[in-house]
Amino acid sequence: MKPQEPTDQPADPRYSRRELLRQGGLGFAGALALGGGLELLTRRPGAAGTAEPAVFAARTYRGPYDTTEPPSRLGDITGYNNYYEFGTDKADPARHAGALRTRPWTVTIDGLVRKPQTVDIDTLQGRFPLEDRLYRMRCVEGWSLVIPWLGFPLAALLRRVEPTSAARYVKFTALADPKQMPGVRSPILSWPYTEGLRLDEAMHPLTLMAVGLDGRILPNQNGAPLRLVVPWKYGFKNIKAIVRITLTAQQPETTWSRAAPDEYGFYANVNPAVDHPRWSQATERRIGELGRRKTLPFNGYGAQVAGLYKGMDLRRFF
Ligand SMILES: Nc1nc2c(c(=O)[nH]1)N[C@H]1C(S)=C(S)[C@@H](COP(=O)(O)O)O[C@H]1N2
Ligand SMILES: [Mo]
């Protein structure tokens, strides 16, 4: 992951916070949000990522977990991506991920749980009320976006499968299908892509399983049909195209820390005080903005999550 600079584009006024507030009655939009998301998510996968109008653009994002910053331009969120299964260029996922078949799709939840299961994605997402969450995302390469996710808390899923008292970590595994994913045919990373969280991180209310974006079904390039979102960590923790969630006693191996253990740690908490060996992490470029802004500890979520790491040396556990 070498740092790459995006082309700067002016923020699309349609997605500015002020414009969203101006367009819609807040209460009305709020009431619509949940039902609308569910209805749209029952659409065939072909509806994803098309240029259809943003029916639910007047979303409110006033919940306790939402940033008050304006969402990034939708074209940047869906056009500037990291997804090495489809290539290493930022434009590759938008170009190639559309061909991925995301239905039918099953997710296996296993390991140290009382109720292991393999469940169809539509059945799985139908079990939980979907929530809108406007989160910052900071890639380890030094760029960031503000993304309007739709999903459910990972905690809700985990409670349902009943982790045993021996479970201490959660391991996530992505699809690795060389027939559908050209990047998997080359050894740029060890496939399948895997990630992991400590169980308390996984249970934190900010930790989201995303199935949608901007009120619509998740575009393939953003990780359809199921993708992890942990907003206080570097973007590479946010594993896309999840097929398996395994509760473990030991800290799982993760793709990027395996590829370069001195550069990418298991924790990967956003930390402006700990530089990447090859570049500074003190600042970032918000895609769509000119210049750089300061990177915040825990990506600005310190008040909610710093307590998870009390007493830990965050330079050592980076
Ligand atoms: N399966 C998979 N998930 C992945 C990646 C990947 O290459 N493969 N890239 C990660 C990285 S480095 C980042 S920054 C984010 C990017 O998410 P976005 O493209 O939706 O913004 O996805 C993460 N999830
Ligand atoms: Mo990243």
CSV table of N, CA, C and O and ligand atoms in Angstrom, one decimal, residues 1 81-85 137 139 143 145 174 193 221-222 227 235-236 238-240, ligand 1:
chain,number,residue,atom,x,y,z
A,1,MET,N,0.8,-1.2,0.0
A,1,MET,CA,0.0,0.0,0.0
A,1,MET,C,0.9,1.2,0.0
A,1,MET,O,1.2,1.8,1.0
A,81,ASN,N,-11.0,3.5,-4.2
A,81,ASN,CA,-11.1,2.4,-3.3
A,81,ASN,C,-9.8,1.5,-3.2
A,81,ASN,O,-9.0,1.5,-4.2
A,82,ASN,N,-9.7,0.9,-2.1
A,82,ASN,CA,-8.7,-0.2,-1.9
A,82,ASN,C,-9.4,-1.5,-1.8
A,82,ASN,O,-10.3,-1.7,-1.0
A,83,TYR,N,-9.1,-2.4,-2.7
A,83,TYR,CA,-9.8,-3.8,-2.7
A,83,TYR,C,-8.9,-4.6,-3.6
A,83,TYR,O,-9.1,-4.8,-4.8
A,84,TYR,N,-7.8,-5.2,-3.0
A,84,TYR,CA,-6.8,-5.8,-3.8
A,84,TYR,C,-7.2,-7.0,-4.5
A,84,TYR,O,-6.5,-7.5,-5.5
A,85,GLU,N,-8.3,-7.6,-4.1
A,85,GLU,CA,-8.8,-8.8,-4.9
A,85,GLU,C,-9.2,-8.4,-6.3
A,85,GLU,O,-9.3,-9.2,-7.2
A,137,MET,N,-13.5,7.7,7.8
A,137,MET,CA,-12.6,6.6,7.5
A,137,MET,C,-11.2,7.1,7.1
A,137,MET,O,-11.1,7.9,6.2
A,139,CYS,N,-7.5,5.9,5.9
A,139,CYS,CA,-6.6,4.9,5.4
A,139,CYS,C,-5.2,5.1,5.9
A,139,CYS,O,-4.8,6.2,6.1
A,143,TRP,N,-5.0,9.2,3.5
A,143,TRP,CA,-6.2,9.9,3.0
A,143,TRP,C,-7.4,9.4,3.8
A,143,TRP,O,-7.4,8.4,4.5
A,145,LEU,N,-12.0,9.8,4.2
A,145,LEU,CA,-13.3,10.0,3.6
A,145,LEU,C,-14.3,10.1,4.8
A,145,LEU,O,-14.0,9.6,5.9
A,174,ALA,N,-12.5,-13.1,4.2
A,174,ALA,CA,-13.1,-12.6,3.0
A,174,ALA,C,-13.2,-13.7,1.9
A,174,ALA,O,-12.4,-14.7,2.0
A,193,TYR,N,-8.0,-12.7,2.2
A,193,TYR,CA,-7.8,-11.5,3.1
A,193,TYR,C,-8.5,-11.8,4.4
A,193,TYR,O,-9.6,-12.3,4.5
A,221,GLN,N,-17.8,-2.5,-4.9
A,221,GLN,CA,-16.4,-2.0,-4.7
A,221,GLN,C,-16.2,-1.6,-3.2
A,221,GLN,O,-15.1,-1.4,-2.7
A,222,ASN,N,-17.3,-1.3,-2.5
A,222,ASN,CA,-17.2,-1.0,-1.1
A,222,ASN,C,-17.4,-2.2,-0.2
A,222,ASN,O,-17.4,-2.0,1.1
A,227,ARG,N,-19.5,-6.1,5.0
A,227,ARG,CA,-18.2,-5.5,5.2
A,227,ARG,C,-18.1,-4.9,6.6
A,227,ARG,O,-19.1,-4.4,7.1
A,235,GLY,N,-8.1,2.0,7.7
A,235,GLY,CA,-9.1,1.4,6.8
A,235,GLY,C,-8.9,-0.1,6.5
A,235,GLY,O,-9.9,-0.8,6.3
A,236,PHE,N,-7.7,-0.5,6.6
A,236,PHE,CA,-7.5,-1.9,6.2
A,236,PHE,C,-8.1,-2.9,7.2
A,236,PHE,O,-8.3,-4.1,6.8
A,238,ASN,N,-11.1,-2.8,7.8
A,238,ASN,CA,-12.5,-2.8,7.4
A,238,ASN,C,-12.7,-3.8,6.3
A,238,ASN,O,-13.0,-3.5,5.1
A,239,ILE,N,-12.6,-5.1,6.6
A,239,ILE,CA,-12.6,-6.2,5.6
A,239,ILE,C,-13.9,-6.3,4.8
A,239,ILE,O,-15.0,-6.1,5.4
A,240,LYS,N,-13.7,-6.4,3.5
A,240,LYS,CA,-14.9,-6.5,2.6
A,240,LYS,C,-15.2,-7.9,2.2
A,240,LYS,O,-14.4,-8.8,2.3
B,1,LIG,N1,-11.3,-7.9,1.3
B,1,LIG,C1,-10.7,-6.7,1.3
B,1,LIG,N2,-11.1,-5.8,2.2
B,1,LIG,C2,-10.4,-4.6,2.3
B,1,LIG,C3,-9.3,-4.3,1.4
B,1,LIG,C4,-8.9,-5.3,0.5
B,1,LIG,O1,-7.9,-5.1,-0.2
B,1,LIG,N3,-9.6,-6.5,0.5
B,1,LIG,N4,-8.7,-3.0,1.6
B,1,LIG,C5,-8.8,-2.3,2.8
B,1,LIG,C6,-8.3,-1.0,2.8
B,1,LIG,S1,-6.6,-0.8,2.8
B,1,LIG,C7,-9.1,0.1,2.9
B,1,LIG,S2,-8.5,1.7,3.1
B,1,LIG,C8,-10.6,0.0,2.9
B,1,LIG,C9,-11.2,0.9,1.8
B,1,LIG,O2,-12.6,0.9,1.9
B,1,LIG,P1,-13.4,1.7,0.8
B,1,LIG,O3,-12.8,1.3,-0.6
B,1,LIG,O4,-14.8,1.2,0.9
B,1,LIG,O5,-13.2,3.1,1.1
B,1,LIG,O6,-11.0,-1.4,2.6
B,1,LIG,C10,-10.3,-2.3,3.3
B,1,LIG,N5,-10.9,-3.6,3.1
